[in-house]
PDB file of C-alpha atoms in Angstrom:
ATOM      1  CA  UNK D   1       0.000   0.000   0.000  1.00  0.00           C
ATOM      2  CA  UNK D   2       1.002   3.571  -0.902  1.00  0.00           C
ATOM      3  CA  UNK D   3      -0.175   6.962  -0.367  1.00  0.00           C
ATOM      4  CA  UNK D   4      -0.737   8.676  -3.536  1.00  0.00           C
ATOM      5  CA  UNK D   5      -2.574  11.833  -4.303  1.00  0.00           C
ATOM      6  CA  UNK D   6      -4.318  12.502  -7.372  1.00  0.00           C
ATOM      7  CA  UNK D   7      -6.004  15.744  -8.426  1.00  0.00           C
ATOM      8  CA  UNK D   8      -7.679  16.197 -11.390  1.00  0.00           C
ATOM      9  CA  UNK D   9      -9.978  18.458 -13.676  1.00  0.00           C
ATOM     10  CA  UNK D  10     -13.697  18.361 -14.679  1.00  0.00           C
ATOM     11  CA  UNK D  11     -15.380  20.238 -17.096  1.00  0.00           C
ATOM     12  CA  UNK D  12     -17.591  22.278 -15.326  1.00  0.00           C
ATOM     13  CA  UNK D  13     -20.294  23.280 -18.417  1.00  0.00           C
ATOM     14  CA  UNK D  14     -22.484  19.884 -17.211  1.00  0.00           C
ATOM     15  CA  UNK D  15     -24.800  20.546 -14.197  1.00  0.00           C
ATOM     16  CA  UNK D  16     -23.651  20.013 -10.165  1.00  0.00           C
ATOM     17  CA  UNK D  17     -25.134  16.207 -10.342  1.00  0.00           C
ATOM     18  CA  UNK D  18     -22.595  15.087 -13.088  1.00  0.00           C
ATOM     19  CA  UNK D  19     -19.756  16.951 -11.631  1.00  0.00           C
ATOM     20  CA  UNK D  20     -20.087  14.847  -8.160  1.00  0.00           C
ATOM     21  CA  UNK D  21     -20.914  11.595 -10.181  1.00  0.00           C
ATOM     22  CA  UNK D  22     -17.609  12.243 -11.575  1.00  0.00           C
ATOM     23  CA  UNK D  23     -16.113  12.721  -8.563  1.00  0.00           C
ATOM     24  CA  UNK D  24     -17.544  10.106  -7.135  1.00  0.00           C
ATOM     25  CA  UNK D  25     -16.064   7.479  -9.589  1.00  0.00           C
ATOM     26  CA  UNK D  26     -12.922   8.114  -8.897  1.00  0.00           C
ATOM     27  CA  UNK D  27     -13.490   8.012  -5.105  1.00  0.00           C
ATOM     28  CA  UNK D  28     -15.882   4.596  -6.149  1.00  0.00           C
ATOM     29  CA  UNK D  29     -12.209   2.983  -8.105  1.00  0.00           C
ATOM     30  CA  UNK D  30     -10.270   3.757  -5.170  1.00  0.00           C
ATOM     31  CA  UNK D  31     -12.125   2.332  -2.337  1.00  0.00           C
ATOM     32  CA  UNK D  32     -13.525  -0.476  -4.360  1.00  0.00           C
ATOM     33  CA  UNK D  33      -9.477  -2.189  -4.742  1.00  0.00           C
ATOM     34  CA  UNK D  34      -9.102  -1.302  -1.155  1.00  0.00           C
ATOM     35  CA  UNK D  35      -7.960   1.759  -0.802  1.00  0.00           C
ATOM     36  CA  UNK D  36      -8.640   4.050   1.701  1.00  0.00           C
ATOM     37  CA  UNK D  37      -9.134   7.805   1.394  1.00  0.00           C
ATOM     38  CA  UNK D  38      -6.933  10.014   3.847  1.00  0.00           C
ATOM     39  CA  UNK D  39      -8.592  13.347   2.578  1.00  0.00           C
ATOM     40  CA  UNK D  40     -11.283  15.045   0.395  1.00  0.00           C
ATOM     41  CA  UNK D  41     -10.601  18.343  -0.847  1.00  0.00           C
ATOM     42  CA  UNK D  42     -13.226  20.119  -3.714  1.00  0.00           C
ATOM     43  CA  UNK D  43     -11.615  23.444  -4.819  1.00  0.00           C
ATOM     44  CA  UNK D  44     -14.547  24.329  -6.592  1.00  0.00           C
ATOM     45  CA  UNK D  45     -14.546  25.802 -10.054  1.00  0.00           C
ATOM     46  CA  UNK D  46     -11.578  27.918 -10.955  1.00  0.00           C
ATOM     47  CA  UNK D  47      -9.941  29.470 -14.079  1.00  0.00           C
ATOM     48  CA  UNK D  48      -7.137  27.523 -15.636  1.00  0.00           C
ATOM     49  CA  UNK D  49      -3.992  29.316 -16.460  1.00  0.00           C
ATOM     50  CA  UNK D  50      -4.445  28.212 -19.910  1.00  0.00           C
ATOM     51  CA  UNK D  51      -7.248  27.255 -22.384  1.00  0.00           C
ATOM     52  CA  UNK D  52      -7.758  23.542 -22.573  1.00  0.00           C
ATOM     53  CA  UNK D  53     -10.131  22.021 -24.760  1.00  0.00           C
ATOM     54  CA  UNK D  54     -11.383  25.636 -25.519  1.00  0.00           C
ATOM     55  CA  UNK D  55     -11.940  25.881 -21.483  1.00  0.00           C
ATOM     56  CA  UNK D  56     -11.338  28.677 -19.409  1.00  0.00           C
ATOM     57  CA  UNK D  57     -12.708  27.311 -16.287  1.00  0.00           C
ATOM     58  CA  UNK D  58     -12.490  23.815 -14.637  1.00  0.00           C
ATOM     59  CA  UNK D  59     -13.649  22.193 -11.160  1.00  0.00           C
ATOM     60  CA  UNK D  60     -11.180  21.153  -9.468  1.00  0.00           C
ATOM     61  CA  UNK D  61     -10.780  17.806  -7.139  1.00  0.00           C
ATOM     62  CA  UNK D  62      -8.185  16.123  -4.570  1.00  0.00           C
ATOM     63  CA  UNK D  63      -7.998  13.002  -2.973  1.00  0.00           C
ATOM     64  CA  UNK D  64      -5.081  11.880  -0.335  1.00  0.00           C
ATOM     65  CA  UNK D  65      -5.699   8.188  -0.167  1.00  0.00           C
ATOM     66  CA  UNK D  66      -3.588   4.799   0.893  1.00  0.00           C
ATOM     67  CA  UNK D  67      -4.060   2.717  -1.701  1.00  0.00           C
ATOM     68  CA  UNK D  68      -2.411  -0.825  -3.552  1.00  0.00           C
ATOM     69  CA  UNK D  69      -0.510   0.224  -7.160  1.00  0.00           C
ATOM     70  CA  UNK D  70      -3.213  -1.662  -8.916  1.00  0.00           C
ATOM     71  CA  UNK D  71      -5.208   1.909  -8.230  1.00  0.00           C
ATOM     72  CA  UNK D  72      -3.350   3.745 -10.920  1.00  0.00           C
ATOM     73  CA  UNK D  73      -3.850   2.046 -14.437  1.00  0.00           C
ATOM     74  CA  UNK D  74      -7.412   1.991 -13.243  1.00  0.00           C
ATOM     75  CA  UNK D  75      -7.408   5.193 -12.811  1.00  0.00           C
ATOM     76  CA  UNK D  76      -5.399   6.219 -15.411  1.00  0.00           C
ATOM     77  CA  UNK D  77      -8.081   4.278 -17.900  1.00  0.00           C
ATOM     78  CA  UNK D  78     -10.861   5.684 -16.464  1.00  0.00           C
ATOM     79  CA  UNK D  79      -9.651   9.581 -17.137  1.00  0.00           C
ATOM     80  CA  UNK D  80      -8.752   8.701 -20.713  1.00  0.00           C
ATOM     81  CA  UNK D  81     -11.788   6.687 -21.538  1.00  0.00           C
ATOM     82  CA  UNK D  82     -14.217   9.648 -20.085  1.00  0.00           C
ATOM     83  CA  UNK D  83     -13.968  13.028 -21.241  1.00  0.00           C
ATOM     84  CA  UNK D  84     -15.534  15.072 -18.895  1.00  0.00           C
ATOM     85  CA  UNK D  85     -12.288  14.982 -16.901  1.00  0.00           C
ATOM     86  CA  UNK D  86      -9.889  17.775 -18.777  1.00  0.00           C
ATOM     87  CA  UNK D  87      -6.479  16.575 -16.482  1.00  0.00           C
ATOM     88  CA  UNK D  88      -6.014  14.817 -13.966  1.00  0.00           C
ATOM     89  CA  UNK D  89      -2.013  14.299 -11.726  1.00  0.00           C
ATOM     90  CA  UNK D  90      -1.107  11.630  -9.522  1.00  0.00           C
ATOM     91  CA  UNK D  91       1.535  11.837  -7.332  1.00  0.00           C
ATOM     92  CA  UNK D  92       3.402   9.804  -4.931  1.00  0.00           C
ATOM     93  CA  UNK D  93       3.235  11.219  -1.400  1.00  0.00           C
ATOM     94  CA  UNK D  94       6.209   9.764   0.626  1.00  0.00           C
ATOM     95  CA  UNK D  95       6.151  11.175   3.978  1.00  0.00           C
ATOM     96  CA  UNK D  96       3.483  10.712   6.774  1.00  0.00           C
ATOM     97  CA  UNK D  97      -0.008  12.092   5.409  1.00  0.00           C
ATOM     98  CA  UNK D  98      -0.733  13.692   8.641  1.00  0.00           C
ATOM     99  CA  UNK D  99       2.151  15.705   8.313  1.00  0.00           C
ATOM    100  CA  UNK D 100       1.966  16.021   4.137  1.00  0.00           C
ATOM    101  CA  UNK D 101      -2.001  17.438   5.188  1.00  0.00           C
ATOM    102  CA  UNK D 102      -0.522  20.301   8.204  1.00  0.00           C
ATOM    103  CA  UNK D 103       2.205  21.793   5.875  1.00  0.00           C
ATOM    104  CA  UNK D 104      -0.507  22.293   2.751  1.00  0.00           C
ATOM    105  CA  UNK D 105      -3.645  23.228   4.466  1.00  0.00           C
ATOM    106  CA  UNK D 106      -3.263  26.698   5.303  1.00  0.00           C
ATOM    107  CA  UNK D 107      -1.322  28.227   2.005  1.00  0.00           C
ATOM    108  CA  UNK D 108      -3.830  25.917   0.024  1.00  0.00           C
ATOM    109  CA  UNK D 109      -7.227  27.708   1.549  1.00  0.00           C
ATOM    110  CA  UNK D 110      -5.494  31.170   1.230  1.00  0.00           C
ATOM    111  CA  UNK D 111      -4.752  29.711  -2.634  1.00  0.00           C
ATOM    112  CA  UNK D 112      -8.207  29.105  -3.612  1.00  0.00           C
ATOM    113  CA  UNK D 113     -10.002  32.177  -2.160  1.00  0.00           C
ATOM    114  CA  UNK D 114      -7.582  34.445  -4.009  1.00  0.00           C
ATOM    115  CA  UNK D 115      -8.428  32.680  -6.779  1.00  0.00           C
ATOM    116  CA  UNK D 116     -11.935  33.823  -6.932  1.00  0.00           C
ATOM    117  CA  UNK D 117     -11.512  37.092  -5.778  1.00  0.00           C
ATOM    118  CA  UNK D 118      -9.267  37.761  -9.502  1.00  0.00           C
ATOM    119  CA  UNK D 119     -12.024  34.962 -11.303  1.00  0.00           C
ATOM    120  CA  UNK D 120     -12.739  38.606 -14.021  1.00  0.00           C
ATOM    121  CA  UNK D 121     -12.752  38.275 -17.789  1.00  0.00           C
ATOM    122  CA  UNK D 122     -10.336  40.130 -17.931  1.00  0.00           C
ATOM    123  CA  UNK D 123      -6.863  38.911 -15.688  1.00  0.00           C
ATOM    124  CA  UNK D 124      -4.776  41.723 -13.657  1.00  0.00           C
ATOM    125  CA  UNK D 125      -1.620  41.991 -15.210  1.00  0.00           C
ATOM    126  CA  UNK D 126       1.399  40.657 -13.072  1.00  0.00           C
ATOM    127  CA  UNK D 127       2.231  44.138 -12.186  1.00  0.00           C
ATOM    128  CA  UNK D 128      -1.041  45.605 -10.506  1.00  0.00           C
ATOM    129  CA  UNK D 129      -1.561  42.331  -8.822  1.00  0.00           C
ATOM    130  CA  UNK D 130       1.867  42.482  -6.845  1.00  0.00           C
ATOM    131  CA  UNK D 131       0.763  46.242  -6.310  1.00  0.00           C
ATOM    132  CA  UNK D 132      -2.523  44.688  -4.667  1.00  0.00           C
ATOM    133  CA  UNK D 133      -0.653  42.213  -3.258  1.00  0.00           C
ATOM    134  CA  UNK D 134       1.754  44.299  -1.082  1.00  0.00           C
ATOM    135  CA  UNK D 135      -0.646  45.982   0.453  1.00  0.00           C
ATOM    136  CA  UNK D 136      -2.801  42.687   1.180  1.00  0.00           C
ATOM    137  CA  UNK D 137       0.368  41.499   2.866  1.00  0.00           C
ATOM    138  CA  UNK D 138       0.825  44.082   5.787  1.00  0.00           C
ATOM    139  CA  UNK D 139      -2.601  42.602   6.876  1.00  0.00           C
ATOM    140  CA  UNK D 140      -1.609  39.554   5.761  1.00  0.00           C
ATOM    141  CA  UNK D 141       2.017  38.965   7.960  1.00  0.00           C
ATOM    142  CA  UNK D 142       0.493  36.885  10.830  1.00  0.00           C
ATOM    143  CA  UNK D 143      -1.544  34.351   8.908  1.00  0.00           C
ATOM    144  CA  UNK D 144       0.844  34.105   6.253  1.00  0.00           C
ATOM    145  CA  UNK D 145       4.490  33.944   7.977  1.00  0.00           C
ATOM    146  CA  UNK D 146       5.715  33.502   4.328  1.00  0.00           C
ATOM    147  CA  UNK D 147       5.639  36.923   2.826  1.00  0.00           C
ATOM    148  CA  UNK D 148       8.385  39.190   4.720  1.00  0.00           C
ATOM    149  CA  UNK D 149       7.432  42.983   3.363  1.00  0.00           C
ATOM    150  CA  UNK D 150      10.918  44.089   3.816  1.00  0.00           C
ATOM    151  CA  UNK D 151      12.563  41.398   2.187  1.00  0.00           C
ATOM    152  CA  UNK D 152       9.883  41.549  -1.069  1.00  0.00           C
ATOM    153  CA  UNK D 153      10.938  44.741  -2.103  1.00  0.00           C
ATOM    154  CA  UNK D 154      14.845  44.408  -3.709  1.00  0.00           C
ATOM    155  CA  UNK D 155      13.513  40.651  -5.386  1.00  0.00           C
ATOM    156  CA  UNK D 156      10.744  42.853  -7.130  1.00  0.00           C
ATOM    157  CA  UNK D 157      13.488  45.373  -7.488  1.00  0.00           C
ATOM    158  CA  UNK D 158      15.770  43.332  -9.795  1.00  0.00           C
ATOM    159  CA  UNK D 159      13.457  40.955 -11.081  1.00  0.00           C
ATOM    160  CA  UNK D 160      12.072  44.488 -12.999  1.00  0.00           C
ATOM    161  CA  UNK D 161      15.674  45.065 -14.012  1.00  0.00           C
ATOM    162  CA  UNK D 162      15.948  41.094 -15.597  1.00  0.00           C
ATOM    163  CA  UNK D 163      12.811  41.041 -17.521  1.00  0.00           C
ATOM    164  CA  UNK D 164      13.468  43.735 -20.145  1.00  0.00           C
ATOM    165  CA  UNK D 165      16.309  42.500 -21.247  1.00  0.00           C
ATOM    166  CA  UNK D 166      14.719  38.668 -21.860  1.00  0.00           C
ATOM    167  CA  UNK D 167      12.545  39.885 -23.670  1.00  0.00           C
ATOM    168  CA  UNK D 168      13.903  42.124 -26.065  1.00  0.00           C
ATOM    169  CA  UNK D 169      15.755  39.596 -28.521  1.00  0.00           C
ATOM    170  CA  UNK D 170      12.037  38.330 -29.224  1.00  0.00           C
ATOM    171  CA  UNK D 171      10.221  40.826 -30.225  1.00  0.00           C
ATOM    172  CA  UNK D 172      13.333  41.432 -32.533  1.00  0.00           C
ATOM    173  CA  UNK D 173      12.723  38.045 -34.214  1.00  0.00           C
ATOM    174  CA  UNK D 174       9.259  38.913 -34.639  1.00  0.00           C
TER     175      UNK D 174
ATOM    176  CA  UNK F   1      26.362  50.860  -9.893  1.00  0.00           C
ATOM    177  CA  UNK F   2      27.091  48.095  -7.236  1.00  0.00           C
ATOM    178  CA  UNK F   3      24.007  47.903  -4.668  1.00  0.00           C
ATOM    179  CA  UNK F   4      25.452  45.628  -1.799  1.00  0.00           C
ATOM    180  CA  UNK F   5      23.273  43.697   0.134  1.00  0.00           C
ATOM    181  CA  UNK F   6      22.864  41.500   2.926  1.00  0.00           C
ATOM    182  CA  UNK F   7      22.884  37.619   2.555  1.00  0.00           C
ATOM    183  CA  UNK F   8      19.716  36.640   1.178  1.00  0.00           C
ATOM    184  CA  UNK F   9      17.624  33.836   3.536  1.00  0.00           C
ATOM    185  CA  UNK F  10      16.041  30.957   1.738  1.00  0.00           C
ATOM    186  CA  UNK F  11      11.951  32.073   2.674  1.00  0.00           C
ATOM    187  CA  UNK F  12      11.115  28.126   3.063  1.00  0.00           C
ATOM    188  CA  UNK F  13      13.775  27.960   5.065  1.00  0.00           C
ATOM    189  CA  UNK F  14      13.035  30.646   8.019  1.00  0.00           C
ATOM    190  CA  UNK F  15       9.405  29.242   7.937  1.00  0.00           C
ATOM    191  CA  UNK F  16      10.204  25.665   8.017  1.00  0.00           C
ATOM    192  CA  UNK F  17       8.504  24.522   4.877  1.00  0.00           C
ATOM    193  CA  UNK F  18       9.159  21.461   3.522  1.00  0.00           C
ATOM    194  CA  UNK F  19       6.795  20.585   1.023  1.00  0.00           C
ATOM    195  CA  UNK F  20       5.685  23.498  -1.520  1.00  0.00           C
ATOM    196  CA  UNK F  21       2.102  22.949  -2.590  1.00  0.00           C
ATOM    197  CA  UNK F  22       1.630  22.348  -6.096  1.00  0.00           C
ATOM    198  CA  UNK F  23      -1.994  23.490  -5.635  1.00  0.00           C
ATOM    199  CA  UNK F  24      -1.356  26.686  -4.337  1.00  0.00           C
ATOM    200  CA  UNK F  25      -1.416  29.376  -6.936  1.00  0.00           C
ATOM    201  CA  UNK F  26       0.119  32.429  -4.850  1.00  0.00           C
ATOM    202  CA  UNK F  27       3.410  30.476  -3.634  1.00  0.00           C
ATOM    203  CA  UNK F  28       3.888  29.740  -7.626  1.00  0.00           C
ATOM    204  CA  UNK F  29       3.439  32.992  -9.018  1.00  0.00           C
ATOM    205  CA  UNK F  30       5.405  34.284  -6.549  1.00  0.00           C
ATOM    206  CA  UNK F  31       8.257  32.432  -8.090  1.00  0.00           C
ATOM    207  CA  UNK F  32       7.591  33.074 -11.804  1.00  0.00           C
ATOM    208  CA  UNK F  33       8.208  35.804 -13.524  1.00  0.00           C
ATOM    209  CA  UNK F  34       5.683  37.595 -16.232  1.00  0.00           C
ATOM    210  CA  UNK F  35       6.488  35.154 -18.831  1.00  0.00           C
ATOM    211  CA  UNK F  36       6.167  32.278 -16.572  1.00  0.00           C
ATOM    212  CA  UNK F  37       9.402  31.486 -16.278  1.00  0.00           C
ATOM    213  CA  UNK F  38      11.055  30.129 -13.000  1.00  0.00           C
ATOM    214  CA  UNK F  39      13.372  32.732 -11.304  1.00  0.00           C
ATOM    215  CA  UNK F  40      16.878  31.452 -10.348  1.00  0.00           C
ATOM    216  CA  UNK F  41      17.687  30.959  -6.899  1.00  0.00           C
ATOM    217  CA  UNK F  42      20.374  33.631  -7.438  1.00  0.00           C
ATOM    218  CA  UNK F  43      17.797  36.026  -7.435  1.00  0.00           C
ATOM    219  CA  UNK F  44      15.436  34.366  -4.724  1.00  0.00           C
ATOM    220  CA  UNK F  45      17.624  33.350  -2.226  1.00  0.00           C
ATOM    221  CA  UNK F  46      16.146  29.819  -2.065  1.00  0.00           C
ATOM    222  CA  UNK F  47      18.307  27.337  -0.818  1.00  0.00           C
ATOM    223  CA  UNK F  48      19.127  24.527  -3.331  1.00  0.00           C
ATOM    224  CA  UNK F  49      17.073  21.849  -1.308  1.00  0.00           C
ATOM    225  CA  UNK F  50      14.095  24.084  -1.613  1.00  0.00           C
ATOM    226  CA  UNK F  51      14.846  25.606  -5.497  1.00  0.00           C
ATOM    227  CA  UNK F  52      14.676  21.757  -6.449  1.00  0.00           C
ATOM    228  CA  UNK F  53      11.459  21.540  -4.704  1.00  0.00           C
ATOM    229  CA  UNK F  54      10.142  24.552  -5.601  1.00  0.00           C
ATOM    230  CA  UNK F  55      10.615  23.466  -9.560  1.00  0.00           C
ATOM    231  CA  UNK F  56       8.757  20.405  -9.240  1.00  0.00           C
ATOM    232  CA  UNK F  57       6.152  22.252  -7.451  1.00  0.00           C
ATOM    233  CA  UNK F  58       5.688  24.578 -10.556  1.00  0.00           C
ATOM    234  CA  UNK F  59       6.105  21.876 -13.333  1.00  0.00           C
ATOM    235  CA  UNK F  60       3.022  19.947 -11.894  1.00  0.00           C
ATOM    236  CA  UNK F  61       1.243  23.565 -11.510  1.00  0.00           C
ATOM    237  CA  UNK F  62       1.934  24.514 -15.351  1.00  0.00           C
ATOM    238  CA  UNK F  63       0.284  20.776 -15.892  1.00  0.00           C
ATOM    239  CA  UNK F  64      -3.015  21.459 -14.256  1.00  0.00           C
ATOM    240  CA  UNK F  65      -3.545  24.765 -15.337  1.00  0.00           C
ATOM    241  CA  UNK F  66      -2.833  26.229 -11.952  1.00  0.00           C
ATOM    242  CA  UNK F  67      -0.089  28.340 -13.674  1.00  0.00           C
ATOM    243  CA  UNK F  68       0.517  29.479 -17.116  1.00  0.00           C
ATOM    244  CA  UNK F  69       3.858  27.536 -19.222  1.00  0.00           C
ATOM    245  CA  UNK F  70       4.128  30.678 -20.844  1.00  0.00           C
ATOM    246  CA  UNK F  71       2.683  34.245 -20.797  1.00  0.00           C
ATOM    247  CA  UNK F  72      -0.661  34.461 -22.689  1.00  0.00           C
ATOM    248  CA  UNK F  73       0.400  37.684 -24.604  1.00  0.00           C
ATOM    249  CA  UNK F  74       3.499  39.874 -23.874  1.00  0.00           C
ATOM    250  CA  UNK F  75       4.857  43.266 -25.808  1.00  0.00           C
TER     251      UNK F  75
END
């Protein structure tokens, strides 16, 4: 038995009903060869960084589970075959779940309400997002330990300074 | 113009992170640039343990759509 953790992408144009049929599938081919789910997470319908399949939005699904290898060509048939599921990524979890669970949990929530706040047409550009950001933060310091205000400013600083000259030798070639 | 500064701290480091959630869209972008690319550690501060890390994190990201392989439109 292994712990594995596979998240993966349904379209979200069918109604509520067929989205948790879907989901509840996959939780169906796990449990069925003895597997054992750790953890349920739905992150709800967000927009993908990318078009796929002519989709800009996608519902999004996790599932921490102990289960036997046998699990993932199963699984792995059952995303190709059906294609209301737009991507899907396991991965091999090889510490203790418990722990694997604690480190994600709070940087994951803070993830996927973001993500909805910025869910417009029409996406901020990097630049007026960090502006947003920065002042999010100072509110932000105790729940989030990550983001040190002082220390953001000179990365921003030279990262600035890099970009221009990336991307200068490609809009030549074009 | 020579801007000296103190030794950059690896941020996973000082808050004890060991895993970097794929999932988590903020952590990622933070690390990208406009273009999507990964920023070097030499201009992070990561340590290599966590830069390794860190890269997986964002390859699995760019493959569910969490964040972008490349910029949608740039110029």
């Amino acid at each position: 038995m292994r712990i594995y953790e596979t998240t993966f992408i349904i379209n979200p144009q069918s109604d509520d009903a067929t989205i948790e049929k879907h989901v509840g599938d996959i939780k169906d081919i796990i449990t069925n060869t003895n597997g054992k789910i750790i953890n349920e997470n739905h992150m709800g319908t967000r927009r993908l960084a990318y078009e796929i399949n002519k989709l800009t939005q996608g519902y999004y699904a996790t599932f921490l589970y102990e289960a036997p290898t046998e699990v993932l060509p199963m699984l792995d048939r059952h995303f190709k075959v059906n294609e209301a599921y737009i991507r899907d990524l396991t991965v091999r979890i090889e510490c203790d779940p418990e722990d694997y669970l604690k480190q994600q949990d709070p940087f994951g929530k803070h993830g996927s309400e973001r993500r909805h706040d910025s869910s417009g047409p029409n996406r901020p550009s990097r630049e007026t997002a960090s502006d947003t950001e920065d002042s999010e933060k100072a509110v932000e310091v105790e729940t989030v330990p990550e983001d040190v205000p002082t220390e953001k400013t000179p990365d921003e600083d030279t990262q600035k300074i890099d970009t221009p000259s990336e991307d200068k030798p490609s809009d030549e070639e074009l | 113009m020579a801007v000296i500064r103190g030794k950059k701290i690896c941020r996973f480091c000082e808050n004890k992170i060991n895993m970097i959630n794929y999932k988590d869209e903020r952590i990622l972008k933070r690390f990208t640039n406009e273009r999507g690319k990964i920023i070097p550690r030499r201009v992070t501060g990561n340590c290599a343990m966590h830069q390794r890390k860190l890269t997986t994190a964002i390859k699995r990201g760019r493959v569910l759509a969490i964040v972008a392989f490349e910029a949608e439109s740039y110029r």
